[in-house]
XYZ file of N, CA and C in Angstrom:
777
model
N 0.915 -1.328 0.086
C 0.046 0.269 0.140
C 0.899 1.183 -0.146
N 0.539 2.498 0.478
C 0.650 3.607 0.319
C 1.897 4.127 1.503
N 1.742 2.763 2.698
C 2.826 2.906 3.598
C 4.058 2.214 2.851
N 3.621 1.031 2.406
C 4.972 -0.123 2.074
C 6.016 1.308 0.477
N 4.798 1.559 0.140
C 5.611 2.308 -1.003
C 6.577 3.598 -0.479
N 6.236 4.607 0.938
C 7.064 4.979 0.975
C 8.207 4.626 1.971
N 8.242 3.342 2.565
C 9.220 2.726 3.501
C 10.412 2.429 2.109
N 10.029 1.868 1.057
C 10.764 1.609 -0.328
C 11.285 2.479 -0.407
N 10.532 3.620 -0.821
C 11.350 5.418 -1.536
C 12.523 5.354 -0.245
N 12.269 4.863 0.788
C 13.253 5.512 1.922
C 14.411 4.866 2.009
N 14.168 3.377 1.870
C 14.800 2.676 2.362
C 15.632 1.239 1.225
N 14.884 1.836 -0.028
C 15.333 0.848 -1.197
C 14.800 -0.420 -1.161
N 15.274 -1.339 -2.370
C 14.642 -2.875 -2.064
C 15.459 -3.618 -1.221
N 15.781 -3.617 -0.306
C 16.826 -3.999 0.759
C 15.502 -5.036 1.094
N 16.271 -6.432 1.609
C 15.026 -7.584 2.098
C 15.418 -7.609 3.340
N 14.442 -7.012 4.021
C 14.333 -6.838 5.378
C 13.836 -8.358 6.271
N 13.262 -8.854 5.824
C 13.129 -10.454 5.772
C 14.329 -11.125 7.338
N 15.138 -10.861 6.692
C 16.759 -11.452 7.230
C 17.079 -11.029 8.338
N 16.880 -9.854 8.453
C 17.477 -8.966 9.419
C 16.631 -9.166 10.816
N 17.035 -9.842 11.579
C 16.315 -10.650 13.005
C 16.840 -9.280 14.037
N 16.280 -9.013 15.031
C 16.767 -8.423 16.123
C 17.888 -8.675 17.072
N 18.086 -9.996 16.832
C 18.648 -10.798 17.669
C 20.078 -10.263 17.588
N 20.874 -10.591 16.058
C 22.587 -9.967 16.256
C 22.401 -8.654 16.525
N 21.364 -7.382 16.521
C 21.313 -6.171 17.321
C 21.624 -5.834 18.547
N 20.957 -6.934 18.973
C 20.837 -7.232 20.182
C 22.496 -7.371 21.146
N 23.106 -8.446 20.374
C 24.769 -8.631 20.184
C 25.621 -7.498 20.300
N 25.128 -7.132 19.204
C 26.313 -5.952 19.126
C 26.477 -4.743 19.699
N 24.877 -4.198 20.081
C 24.816 -3.378 21.288
C 25.548 -3.829 22.944
N 25.337 -4.852 23.099
C 25.690 -5.683 24.225
C 27.391 -5.532 24.254
N 27.632 -6.279 23.431
C 29.481 -5.519 22.883
C 29.941 -4.782 22.802
N 29.349 -4.016 22.216
C 29.930 -2.021 22.227
C 29.430 -1.768 23.859
N 28.651 -1.882 24.501
C 28.126 -1.625 26.502
C 29.620 -2.287 27.048
N 30.042 -4.002 26.648
C 30.564 -4.206 27.262
C 32.226 -3.898 27.036
N 32.722 -3.177 25.873
C 33.853 -2.883 25.741
C 34.178 -1.279 25.662
N 33.473 -0.529 26.067
C 33.073 0.828 26.756
C 34.209 0.991 27.739
N 35.328 1.945 27.445
C 36.448 1.909 28.037
C 37.871 0.768 28.068
N 37.548 0.113 27.403
C 38.533 -0.815 27.202
C 39.269 -0.575 25.863
N 39.317 0.530 24.969
C 40.192 0.579 24.212
C 39.860 0.096 23.086
N 38.882 -1.131 22.733
C 38.633 -2.004 21.574
C 37.953 -1.376 20.515
N 37.605 -1.340 19.291
C 36.840 -0.540 18.037
C 35.708 -0.690 17.955
N 34.704 -0.031 17.922
C 33.642 -0.207 17.635
C 33.330 -0.127 16.357
N 32.695 -1.741 16.352
C 31.807 -2.068 14.916
C 30.177 -1.771 14.719
N 30.214 -1.547 13.777
C 28.597 -1.426 13.531
C 27.738 -2.591 12.393
N 26.859 -3.163 13.040
C 26.280 -4.352 11.819
C 25.709 -3.064 10.672
N 25.242 -4.064 9.257
C 24.978 -3.429 7.990
C 23.635 -2.816 8.480
N 23.050 -3.600 9.065
C 21.685 -2.419 9.470
C 21.663 -1.637 10.315
N 23.092 -1.452 10.756
C 22.735 0.290 12.036
C 23.498 1.137 10.555
N 24.809 0.460 9.640
C 24.723 1.827 8.983
C 23.723 2.103 7.897
N 22.904 1.737 7.911
C 21.502 1.715 6.458
C 21.112 3.053 7.333
N 20.594 2.514 8.491
C 19.866 3.188 9.415
C 20.734 4.745 9.383
N 21.781 4.538 9.943
C 22.346 5.880 9.924
C 22.738 6.685 8.525
N 23.006 6.290 7.509
C 22.531 6.887 6.185
C 21.104 7.679 6.062
N 20.334 7.024 6.658
C 18.863 7.011 5.989
C 18.767 8.549 7.077
N 19.351 8.770 8.312
C 19.279 9.531 9.113
C 18.060 9.008 9.944
N 17.787 8.001 10.471
C 16.787 7.194 11.057
C 17.688 7.068 12.660
N 18.979 7.441 12.543
C 19.598 6.811 13.769
C 20.809 8.146 13.747
N 21.187 8.691 15.041
C 22.255 9.570 14.809
C 23.719 8.785 14.231
N 24.279 9.968 13.657
C 25.613 9.309 13.327
C 26.841 8.782 14.449
N 26.307 9.119 15.773
C 27.115 8.450 16.558
C 26.279 8.280 17.832
N 26.657 7.092 18.489
C 25.924 6.295 19.888
C 26.488 7.190 20.975
N 25.395 6.756 21.999
C 25.943 7.362 23.420
C 27.518 6.994 23.421
N 27.296 5.366 23.301
C 28.387 4.639 23.358
C 29.463 5.281 22.795
N 29.515 5.194 21.280
C 30.581 5.760 21.088
C 31.621 7.429 21.258
N 30.363 8.178 21.662
C 30.527 9.447 22.598
C 31.586 9.372 23.626
N 31.413 8.163 24.019
C 31.477 8.002 25.663
C 32.694 7.628 25.445
N 33.175 6.426 24.460
C 34.469 6.278 24.506
C 35.167 6.787 23.557
N 35.328 8.262 22.850
C 35.641 9.001 22.111
C 36.070 9.950 23.280
N 35.171 10.343 24.234
C 35.655 11.161 25.516
C 36.639 10.330 26.157
N 36.399 9.533 26.676
C 37.281 8.473 27.647
C 39.137 8.605 26.722
N 38.982 8.497 25.373
C 40.349 8.058 24.570
C 40.820 9.597 24.725
N 40.170 10.807 24.959
C 40.738 11.692 24.149
C 41.187 12.458 26.384
N 40.287 12.238 27.232
C 41.291 11.965 28.381
C 42.122 11.327 28.961
N 42.205 10.824 28.433
C 43.628 9.425 28.366
C 44.613 9.946 27.558
N 44.954 10.141 26.502
C 45.418 11.198 25.812
C 46.187 11.926 25.910
N 44.754 13.085 26.830
C 45.738 14.591 27.387
C 46.672 14.383 28.407
N 46.094 13.331 29.465
C 46.929 12.797 30.589
C 48.532 12.291 30.151
N 48.230 11.796 29.126
C 49.414 10.780 29.057
C 50.252 11.892 28.203
N 49.708 13.020 27.703
C 50.626 13.732 27.064
C 51.412 15.153 27.705
N 50.226 15.239 28.741
C 50.629 16.028 29.786
C 51.290 15.713 31.029
N 51.933 14.180 31.268
C 52.322 13.618 32.523
C 54.029 13.641 32.257
N 54.482 14.255 33.264
C 55.793 14.989 33.060
C 56.653 14.088 34.606
N 57.241 13.112 34.471
C 57.670 12.010 35.687
C 58.641 12.767 36.688
N 59.484 13.935 35.830
C 60.694 14.708 36.590
C 60.000 15.924 37.621
N 58.518 16.190 37.064
C 58.237 17.361 37.589
C 58.220 17.963 38.764
N 57.850 17.155 40.124
C 58.313 17.174 41.403
C 59.793 16.672 41.861
N 60.415 16.189 41.294
C 61.300 15.915 41.316
C 62.475 17.332 42.173
N 63.308 16.887 42.953
C 63.862 17.841 43.963
C 65.461 18.063 42.712
N 65.886 18.671 43.390
C 67.798 18.915 42.701
C 68.875 17.364 43.445
N 68.432 16.875 44.758
C 68.979 15.968 45.220
C 68.160 14.930 44.094
N 67.043 14.532 44.532
C 66.450 13.485 43.316
C 66.906 13.224 41.996
N 67.834 14.737 41.480
C 67.698 14.716 40.062
C 69.057 14.321 40.096
N 70.116 14.762 40.981
C 71.611 14.144 41.412
C 71.895 12.737 41.385
N 70.925 12.661 41.854
C 71.125 10.737 42.266
C 70.687 10.037 41.100
N 69.487 10.442 40.068
C 69.241 9.847 38.854
C 70.426 10.085 37.972
N 71.304 11.414 37.945
C 72.278 11.594 37.003
C 73.333 10.256 36.946
N 73.518 9.954 38.491
C 74.659 9.530 38.560
C 74.048 8.009 37.795
N 73.085 7.749 37.960
C 72.640 6.322 36.886
C 72.699 6.399 35.622
N 72.274 7.847 34.833
C 72.653 7.795 33.740
C 73.744 8.457 33.071
N 74.953 7.797 33.299
C 76.148 8.946 32.621
C 76.059 8.632 31.242
N 76.144 9.813 30.816
C 76.590 10.240 29.152
C 75.339 9.492 28.065
N 74.347 9.754 28.184
C 72.906 9.393 27.668
C 71.763 10.301 27.632
N 71.075 10.329 26.342
C 70.144 11.322 26.197
C 69.091 11.730 27.635
N 68.998 10.549 28.504
C 68.264 11.095 29.592
C 68.896 11.548 30.704
N 70.406 11.668 30.740
C 71.266 12.674 31.163
C 70.723 14.335 31.101
N 70.918 14.155 29.775
C 70.846 15.842 29.330
C 69.627 16.249 29.481
N 68.440 15.311 29.577
C 67.327 16.079 29.838
C 67.240 16.150 31.396
N 67.668 15.394 31.885
C 67.879 15.407 33.862
C 68.893 16.924 33.864
N 69.740 16.866 33.198
C 70.555 18.147 34.005
C 69.631 19.721 33.243
N 68.775 19.578 32.139
C 68.136 20.454 31.716
C 67.161 21.000 32.668
N 66.545 19.819 33.566
C 65.645 19.375 34.430
C 66.573 20.662 35.715
N 67.444 19.625 36.443
C 68.180 20.286 37.481
C 68.605 21.596 37.080
N 69.255 22.225 36.199
C 69.126 23.850 35.795
C 67.921 24.608 36.357
N 66.727 23.886 35.503
C 65.519 24.965 35.496
C 64.929 25.557 37.471
N 65.168 23.581 38.018
C 64.774 23.403 39.477
C 66.104 24.707 39.874
N 66.830 24.861 39.911
C 68.199 25.295 40.441
C 67.603 26.967 39.963
N 67.397 27.642 39.258
C 66.872 28.820 38.714
C 65.753 29.046 39.611
N 64.636 28.347 39.770
C 63.441 28.354 40.716
C 63.913 28.665 42.515
N 64.980 27.670 42.393
C 65.298 27.987 43.820
C 65.874 29.187 44.350
N 66.313 29.718 42.897
C 67.650 31.251 43.151
C 66.649 32.341 43.380
N 65.102 32.005 42.062
C 63.879 33.154 42.369
C 63.115 33.139 43.771
N 63.008 31.931 44.114
C 61.959 32.124 45.168
C 63.177 32.675 46.337
N 64.618 32.329 46.558
C 65.103 32.541 47.331
C 65.374 34.250 47.977
N 65.121 35.152 46.461
C 64.804 36.488 46.247
C 63.960 36.894 46.827
N 62.520 36.720 46.414
C 61.812 37.173 46.974
C 61.552 37.260 48.395
N 60.992 38.548 48.953
C 60.795 38.642 50.188
C 59.637 37.619 50.518
N 59.961 37.375 52.135
C 59.040 36.382 52.933
C 58.658 37.450 54.110
N 57.585 37.270 54.708
C 57.125 37.391 55.771
C 56.492 36.321 56.790
N 56.213 36.830 57.689
C 55.673 35.602 59.097
C 57.484 35.440 59.693
N 57.300 34.202 60.633
C 55.432 33.976 61.046
C 55.041 34.750 61.852
N 53.420 34.422 61.786
C 52.614 35.142 62.607
C 52.041 35.932 61.425
N 50.986 37.077 62.346
C 50.258 38.173 61.780
C 50.262 39.395 62.615
N 51.650 40.360 61.960
C 52.010 41.740 62.874
C 50.133 42.308 62.997
N 50.220 43.069 64.284
C 48.938 44.241 64.155
C 49.902 45.279 64.258
N 48.737 45.930 63.575
C 49.987 47.406 63.247
C 48.838 48.509 63.513
N 49.150 49.969 63.525
C 48.642 51.020 64.512
C 48.216 51.596 62.892
N 47.074 52.645 63.373
C 46.948 53.472 62.192
C 48.227 54.526 61.949
N 48.772 54.751 63.119
C 49.376 55.207 62.840
C 50.806 54.483 61.405
N 51.055 53.568 61.597
C 52.061 52.608 60.936
C 51.614 52.546 59.253
N 49.911 52.379 59.505
C 49.147 51.768 58.436
C 50.450 52.407 56.679
N 50.384 53.675 56.727
C 50.840 53.884 55.577
C 52.119 52.975 55.180
N 53.109 53.050 56.166
C 54.527 52.462 55.547
C 54.111 51.209 55.319
N 53.024 49.922 56.346
C 53.274 49.220 56.488
C 52.232 48.176 54.640
N 51.232 49.494 54.504
C 50.466 48.741 53.925
C 50.369 49.688 52.225
N 50.121 50.703 52.524
C 49.625 51.620 51.041
C 51.199 51.735 50.428
N 52.617 52.116 51.201
C 53.676 52.216 50.274
C 54.742 51.171 51.148
N 54.018 49.745 51.101
C 54.550 48.584 51.052
C 55.239 48.222 50.333
N 56.650 47.832 50.619
C 57.728 47.802 49.612
C 58.207 46.125 49.383
N 58.425 45.598 48.466
C 58.465 45.943 47.189
C 56.690 46.172 46.872
N 56.605 46.942 46.139
C 55.228 47.368 45.345
C 54.783 46.350 44.623
N 55.145 45.167 43.930
C 54.157 43.899 43.316
C 53.931 42.769 44.912
N 54.560 43.097 45.679
C 54.299 42.400 46.975
C 52.305 42.503 47.273
N 51.407 41.642 47.216
C 50.212 41.852 47.996
C 49.809 41.853 49.609
N 49.377 42.701 50.191
C 49.156 42.954 51.212
C 47.714 42.599 51.733
N 47.241 41.662 52.555
C 46.136 41.308 53.310
C 46.161 41.953 54.680
N 45.416 42.699 54.625
C 44.724 43.522 55.821
C 43.389 43.095 56.603
N 43.628 42.375 57.832
C 42.655 41.990 59.029
C 42.597 43.129 59.617
N 40.926 43.506 59.228
C 40.416 44.306 60.220
C 39.452 44.280 61.091
N 40.187 43.981 62.624
C 39.428 43.139 63.740
C 38.867 44.018 64.729
N 38.069 42.981 65.595
C 38.002 44.235 66.524
C 37.917 42.941 68.264
N 38.301 43.656 68.850
C 38.338 42.271 70.220
C 36.432 42.006 70.557
N 36.292 40.950 71.442
C 35.338 40.342 71.349
C 34.296 39.742 70.349
N 34.770 39.660 68.900
C 33.855 39.647 67.827
C 34.335 38.111 67.830
N 33.477 37.267 68.117
C 33.340 36.272 67.856
C 34.106 35.617 66.565
N 33.415 36.426 65.196
C 33.805 35.880 64.047
C 35.195 36.479 63.674
N 35.141 37.249 64.297
C 36.822 38.020 64.091
C 38.067 37.385 64.770
N 37.254 36.502 65.838
C 38.238 35.674 66.265
C 38.595 34.944 65.207
N 37.430 33.925 64.331
C 37.275 32.601 63.898
C 38.144 33.477 62.468
N 38.096 34.491 62.250
C 38.950 34.680 60.908
C 40.571 34.891 61.150
N 40.811 35.628 62.483
C 42.374 35.616 62.855
C 42.847 33.962 62.951
N 42.122 33.014 63.436
C 42.891 31.561 63.170
C 43.252 31.309 61.286
N 41.927 31.574 61.018
C 41.849 31.135 59.326
C 43.282 32.169 58.786
N 43.593 33.208 59.226
C 44.481 34.289 58.774
C 45.961 33.435 58.988
N 46.086 33.469 60.206
C 47.343 32.835 60.700
C 47.995 31.395 60.470
N 46.801 30.839 59.502
C 47.019 29.445 59.026
C 47.783 29.582 57.503
N 46.926 30.543 57.063
C 47.168 31.032 55.585
C 48.821 31.922 55.455
N 49.028 33.012 56.413
C 50.218 33.680 56.672
C 51.364 32.673 56.812
N 51.170 30.958 57.534
C 52.523 30.596 57.439
C 52.547 29.788 56.121
N 51.283 29.304 55.450
C 51.579 28.596 54.610
C 52.049 29.601 52.903
N 51.509 30.842 53.025
C 52.179 31.751 52.304
C 53.112 32.936 52.419
N 53.805 32.410 52.650
C 54.885 33.584 53.122
C 55.093 34.436 52.241
N 55.185 34.643 51.143
C 55.339 35.403 49.734
C 53.767 36.477 50.286
N 53.508 36.212 50.680
C 52.057 37.428 50.540
C 52.160 38.069 52.268
N 52.006 39.175 52.032
C 52.412 40.251 53.991
C 50.754 40.172 54.321
N 50.390 39.945 55.341
C 49.305 39.814 56.409
C 49.601 40.614 57.444
N 48.827 41.344 57.485
C 48.402 42.183 58.718
C 47.448 42.375 59.463
N 47.002 42.504 60.833
C 45.921 42.805 61.488
C 45.769 44.576 61.690
N 44.797 45.141 61.997
C 44.465 46.142 62.809
C 43.216 46.262 63.289
N 43.186 46.900 64.471
C 41.814 47.602 64.802
C 41.042 48.093 64.125
N 39.903 47.290 63.753
C 38.725 48.264 62.883
C 38.711 49.372 63.048
N 38.482 50.040 64.393
C 37.883 51.679 64.955
C 39.080 52.241 64.596
N 40.259 51.540 64.847
C 41.417 52.525 64.380
C 41.909 53.065 62.997
N 41.735 52.079 62.150
C 41.677 52.215 60.648
C 40.671 52.820 60.402
N 39.755 52.926 60.421
C 38.517 53.628 59.770
C 37.690 54.235 61.393
N 37.631 55.612 61.664
C 37.042 55.629 62.518
C 35.585 55.450 62.578
N 34.637 54.964 63.852
C 33.659 54.383 63.913
C 32.796 52.817 62.962
N 33.946 52.206 62.880
C 33.589 51.416 61.880
C 32.859 50.173 62.608
N 31.816 49.725 61.773
C 31.011 49.215 63.202
C 31.413 47.442 63.092
N 31.356 47.110 64.681
C 31.777 45.498 64.707
C 30.824 44.836 63.807
N 29.741 44.989 63.204
C 28.394 44.417 62.324
C 29.731 43.620 61.193
N 30.098 44.645 60.949
C 31.397 44.568 59.515
C 32.769 43.915 59.935
N 32.806 43.296 60.981
C 33.812 42.749 61.407
C 33.772 41.191 61.483
N 34.402 40.451 60.978
C 36.221 40.727 60.263
C 35.906 41.340 58.572
N 37.133 41.698 58.394
C 36.830 42.446 56.811
C 38.284 41.976 56.136
N 38.520 41.974 55.163
C 39.598 41.508 54.841
C 40.043 42.756 53.749
N 40.821 43.628 53.771
C 41.352 44.189 52.521
C 42.728 43.922 51.849
N 42.336 43.931 50.437
C 43.401 43.104 49.864
C 44.349 44.203 48.913
N 45.423 44.565 49.437
C 46.265 45.904 48.740
C 47.083 45.113 47.515
N 47.291 46.214 46.782
C 48.399 45.538 45.352
C 49.008 47.293 44.764
N 50.320 47.559 45.109
C 50.648 49.004 44.700
C 49.692 49.829 45.100
N 49.749 49.636 46.787
C 49.079 51.023 46.868
C 47.271 50.927 47.368
N 46.761 49.998 46.353
C 45.247 50.522 46.290
C 44.935 49.021 46.783
N 43.316 49.395 47.010
C 43.033 48.144 47.455
C 41.833 47.811 45.861
N 42.230 46.366 46.055
C 41.690 45.898 45.130
C 40.662 44.881 44.842
N 40.289 44.216 46.183
C 39.000 43.618 46.796
C 39.230 43.731 48.191
N 37.568 43.778 48.704
C 37.335 43.530 50.072
C 36.270 42.109 50.463
N 36.627 41.958 51.452
C 35.373 40.952 51.620
C 35.239 41.429 53.537
N 34.099 41.727 53.398
C 33.379 42.490 54.523
C 32.427 41.435 55.403
N 32.636 41.058 56.059
C 32.258 40.395 57.280
C 32.334 38.032 56.868
N 32.105 37.464 57.582
C 32.188 35.991 57.542
C 31.688 35.652 56.048
N 30.119 36.790 55.484
C 29.365 36.429 55.165
C 29.705 36.576 53.757
N 31.067 36.448 53.532
C 31.690 37.339 52.400
C 32.244 35.487 51.778
N 32.359 34.643 52.556
C 32.457 33.606 52.616
C 31.868 32.248 52.735
N 31.364 31.648 53.957
C 30.801 30.737 53.934
C 29.948 31.039 55.306
N 29.865 32.175 55.753
C 29.316 32.610 57.192
C 30.586 31.833 58.335
N 29.420 31.437 59.248
C 30.283 30.788 60.345
C 30.805 29.490 60.036
N 30.703 28.893 59.014
C 30.844 27.286 58.472
C 32.256 27.984 57.630
N 32.503 29.058 57.451
C 33.944 29.402 56.777
C 35.320 28.853 56.980
N 35.917 28.182 56.675
C 37.021 27.102 56.470
C 38.507 28.315 56.516
N 39.487 27.793 57.003
C 40.739 28.714 56.295
C 41.003 28.377 54.481
N 40.589 27.147 54.085
C 40.019 26.520 52.589
C 39.361 27.875 51.922
N 38.160 28.414 52.333
C 37.602 29.291 51.664
C 37.828 30.473 51.668
N 38.593 30.859 52.818
C 39.627 31.767 52.773
C 40.500 31.821 51.415
N 41.532 30.860 51.603
C 42.246 30.647 50.196
C 41.868 31.064 49.019
N 40.369 30.139 49.225
C 40.247 30.298 47.591
C 39.768 32.204 47.130
N 39.027 32.435 48.444
C 38.835 33.946 47.527
C 40.071 34.547 47.644
N 41.018 34.771 48.664
C 42.250 35.612 47.817
C 42.944 34.731 46.845
N 42.864 33.830 46.834
C 43.639 33.185 45.265
C 42.911 34.016 44.244
N 41.706 33.845 43.947
C 41.059 34.178 42.949
C 41.360 35.697 42.785
N 41.745 36.844 43.616
C 42.131 37.864 43.096
C 43.757 38.386 43.192
N 44.607 37.014 43.240
C 45.934 36.931 43.219
C 46.650 37.323 44.220
N 45.724 37.324 45.488
C 46.382 37.773 46.686
C 47.423 36.410 47.408
N 47.264 35.067 46.858
C 47.576 34.152 47.673
C 48.194 33.585 46.462
N 49.445 32.727 46.327
C 49.534 31.382 44.793
C 49.188 30.330 45.895
N 47.808 30.519 45.487
C 47.559 29.400 45.572
C 47.105 28.262 44.802
N 47.003 26.977 44.553
C 47.011 25.986 43.609
C 45.191 25.459 43.725
N 44.909 25.789 44.253
C 42.973 25.355 44.693
C 42.601 26.031 42.722
N 42.149 24.975 42.148
C 41.398 24.694 41.044
C 39.974 24.751 40.865
N 38.939 24.656 42.280
C 37.894 24.492 42.156
C 37.478 25.082 43.641
N 36.280 25.232 44.056
C 35.731 26.215 44.815
C 35.389 25.064 46.161
N 36.209 25.355 47.356
C 35.980 24.221 48.238
C 34.558 23.749 48.318
N 34.435 22.003 48.468
C 33.362 21.230 48.368
C 32.786 21.089 50.032
N 31.974 20.962 50.502
C 31.114 20.990 52.234
C 30.987 18.813 52.305
N 31.726 18.457 53.035
C 30.978 17.791 53.591
C 30.131 17.696 54.552
N 28.690 17.442 54.039
C 27.549 16.830 54.834
C 27.576 15.662 55.705
N 27.158 15.692 56.983
C 27.225 14.639 57.848
C 25.341 14.829 58.442
N 25.034 13.515 58.337
C 23.593 13.296 58.748
C 23.977 12.756 60.196
N 22.836 13.559 61.144
C 22.647 13.356 62.452
C 21.726 12.427 62.720
N 21.668 11.256 63.873
C 20.483 10.767 64.346
C 19.871 11.246 65.307
N 18.239 11.635 64.980
C 17.900 12.487 66.021
C 17.087 11.759 66.863
């Protein structure tokens, strides 16, 4: 009838009697089983016909997932560097084991690069330990005119007896130890800014080259009273105040309590 004629115009004069569903199911199961094993996906002639006519998409979800997995593996292998985290001592030990070889020349390059990094780090100013308290009279020298200009300065405006400020002081202390190339100081809020309300304490001011580049007012700028040192590090890292290695916002762990 009319439906049969439409079917023939779409798919040609193929014999469909022999196209049983059982082989198609086996092929699908085989494809799912080989996902992630690196095995090549093979399609049936029936799948090729349907794909050519636009009845099914060019690629199955299994094929797309396989290609994504292969791409991730290739990128990981390409980016892998076996010498990236080795110290000069580690490289020296390997040099003794690889005399006059291509590997030795590579290790010498890494060694020279690592020594250059150490010299650069040694020449940078370091601060701490601890977070010194400054007065309003010291603000200009310690903050706005601090040298060298490229060093970020984080000022913690605090107030005695404010619980939130005490929590922030704890976190700032741990970050000052972790990031010695950032200058951390604290100042009584009402000394720095006359009549500064305790409701806005703690406040963090981030200075660079004498100008404020960011201010965090209250714990609400982070995660309220659930704020952790990681939360503060994440915020400071996003504005370049600390050399954080975090790549995503800290995730909180939730625990269920029996009532």
